[in-house]
Short mmCIF file of C-alpha atoms in Angstrom, two decimals:
data_model
loop_
_atom_site.label_atom_id
_atom_site.label_comp_id
_atom_site.label_asym_id
_atom_site.label_seq_id
_atom_site.Cartn_x
_atom_site.Cartn_y
_atom_site.Cartn_z
CA UNK A 1424 117.54 97.98 138.47
CA UNK A 1425 118.07 101.21 140.89
CA UNK A 1426 116.53 103.97 139.73
CA UNK A 1427 117.45 107.35 140.87
CA UNK A 1428 115.08 110.90 140.19
CA UNK A 1429 116.70 114.66 141.11
CA UNK A 1430 115.53 117.84 141.14
CA UNK A 1431 116.10 121.12 142.70
CA UNK A 1432 118.49 122.46 140.53
CA UNK A 1433 117.78 125.90 138.83
CA UNK A 1434 119.24 129.08 138.77
CA UNK A 1435 120.00 131.44 141.59
CA UNK A 1436 122.69 133.96 142.41
CA UNK A 1437 125.40 134.23 143.53
CA UNK A 1438 125.27 134.60 148.04
CA UNK A 1439 121.82 132.29 147.44
CA UNK A 1440 120.93 128.72 148.45
CA UNK A 1441 119.55 125.43 146.35
CA UNK A 1442 118.19 122.51 148.14
CA UNK A 1443 119.61 119.25 146.03
CA UNK A 1444 117.00 116.31 146.00
CA UNK A 1445 117.41 112.42 145.52
CA UNK A 1446 115.03 110.02 145.28
CA UNK A 1447 115.19 106.39 145.42
CA UNK A 1448 111.45 104.86 144.82
CA UNK A 1449 112.53 101.42 143.84
CA UNK A 1450 114.93 100.42 146.82
CA UNK A 1451 114.15 98.94 150.11
CA UNK A 1452 114.75 100.61 152.98
CA UNK A 1453 117.42 98.30 154.83
CA UNK A 1454 119.51 98.45 151.14
CA UNK A 1455 118.78 102.55 151.32
CA UNK A 1456 120.48 102.60 154.65
CA UNK A 1457 123.29 100.36 153.96
CA UNK A 1458 124.91 102.29 150.50
CA UNK A 1459 127.25 105.02 150.83
CA UNK A 1460 125.48 107.60 148.81
CA UNK A 1461 127.27 110.96 147.06
CA UNK A 1462 126.78 114.15 145.29
CA UNK A 1463 129.42 114.47 141.86
CA UNK A 1464 129.05 116.91 139.69
CA UNK A 1465 130.46 118.06 136.64
CA UNK A 1466 131.67 122.41 135.87
CA UNK A 1467 131.84 123.08 132.04
CA UNK A 1468 135.19 121.99 131.13
CA UNK A 1469 136.05 119.43 133.64
CA UNK A 1470 136.44 117.12 134.81
CA UNK A 1471 133.08 115.20 137.81
CA UNK A 1472 134.59 114.94 140.91
CA UNK A 1473 133.11 114.39 144.95
CA UNK A 1474 131.02 117.04 146.25
CA UNK A 1475 130.30 115.20 149.76
CA UNK A 1476 129.66 111.59 150.80
CA UNK A 1477 127.46 109.62 153.85
CA UNK A 1478 127.71 106.49 154.86
CA UNK A 1479 126.50 104.21 155.86
CA UNK A 1480 127.73 104.30 159.17
CA UNK A 1481 127.10 107.80 158.97
CA UNK A 1482 130.43 109.52 158.66
CA UNK A 1483 130.33 112.41 156.30
CA UNK A 1484 132.95 113.70 153.11
CA UNK A 1485 133.15 116.76 152.19
CA UNK A 1486 135.32 119.06 149.45
CA UNK A 1487 137.04 121.35 150.95
CA UNK A 1488 136.21 124.38 148.36
CA UNK A 1489 132.65 123.59 149.99
CA UNK A 1490 133.06 122.44 153.02
CA UNK A 1491 130.66 124.40 155.95
CA UNK A 1492 128.59 125.83 152.73
CA UNK A 1493 127.27 122.85 151.67
CA UNK A 1494 125.26 119.86 153.43
CA UNK A 1495 125.00 116.10 152.93
CA UNK A 1496 121.68 114.45 154.52
CA UNK A 1497 119.15 111.47 154.40
CA UNK A 1498 115.65 110.49 155.05
CA UNK A 1499 115.78 106.53 155.57
CA UNK A 1500 112.04 106.74 155.71
CA UNK A 1501 110.93 108.55 152.25
CA UNK A 1502 114.23 107.54 150.97
CA UNK A 1503 115.76 110.21 150.29
CA UNK A 1504 119.18 111.50 149.70
CA UNK A 1505 119.23 115.95 149.97
CA UNK A 1506 122.26 118.49 148.78
CA UNK A 1507 121.90 121.37 151.12
CA UNK A 1508 123.51 124.30 149.02
CA UNK A 1509 124.47 127.92 150.71
CA UNK A 1510 126.27 130.55 149.65
CA UNK A 1511 126.66 129.75 146.40
CA UNK A 1512 129.40 130.73 144.81
CA UNK A 1513 130.07 130.86 140.26
CA UNK A 1514 132.82 127.63 140.41
CA UNK A 1515 129.23 125.84 142.08
CA UNK A 1516 127.68 126.21 138.51
CA UNK A 1517 127.95 122.86 137.01
CA UNK A 1518 125.74 119.40 136.18
CA UNK A 1519 124.97 118.30 139.78
CA UNK A 1520 124.54 113.74 140.31
CA UNK A 1521 123.16 111.86 143.08
CA UNK A 1522 124.93 108.70 143.86
CA UNK A 1523 125.06 105.08 145.15
CA UNK A 1524 126.97 102.74 145.40
CA UNK A 1525 125.84 99.39 147.04
CA UNK A 1526 126.97 96.91 149.91
CA UNK A 1527 125.76 94.04 149.05
CA UNK A 1528 127.74 93.86 145.18
CA UNK A 1529 129.60 97.38 145.19
CA UNK A 1530 127.62 98.45 141.83
CA UNK A 1531 127.30 101.94 141.02
CA UNK A 1532 124.31 103.81 140.17
CA UNK A 1533 123.62 107.64 138.75
CA UNK A 1534 120.90 109.74 138.76
CA UNK A 1535 120.16 111.46 135.75
CA UNK A 1536 122.15 114.66 136.81
CA UNK A 1537 121.14 118.32 137.86
CA UNK A 1538 122.57 121.94 136.58
CA UNK A 1539 123.23 124.54 139.24
CA UNK A 1540 123.98 127.44 137.80
CA UNK A 1541 125.48 130.48 140.15
CA UNK A 1542 125.69 133.52 138.33
CA UNK A 1543 127.39 137.16 139.34
#
């Protein structure tokens, strides 16, 4: 069973920064490196949307509204995936979820979610 553990959410004023972390403690390194990793979010009354993704070949993709402010990265040694969020705006408020898609089976796994609240 794939376990994803998120941390780093919280309350921040507009213009501030947060870094979200996602750890995959039970995943072997080769699997970690071969998977696609992503962060999604679900704002109040909104559908879940893809915020940023990191493919196995190193390509990144961002939601237009966060491009230039957010950065997704990974640390294979620690089996961690990060989302650095800068210049936060109220519209970034929501529950952020770590997601991985297994290269071997195409199965998806989700973290439990971490709340990010940006105040004006």
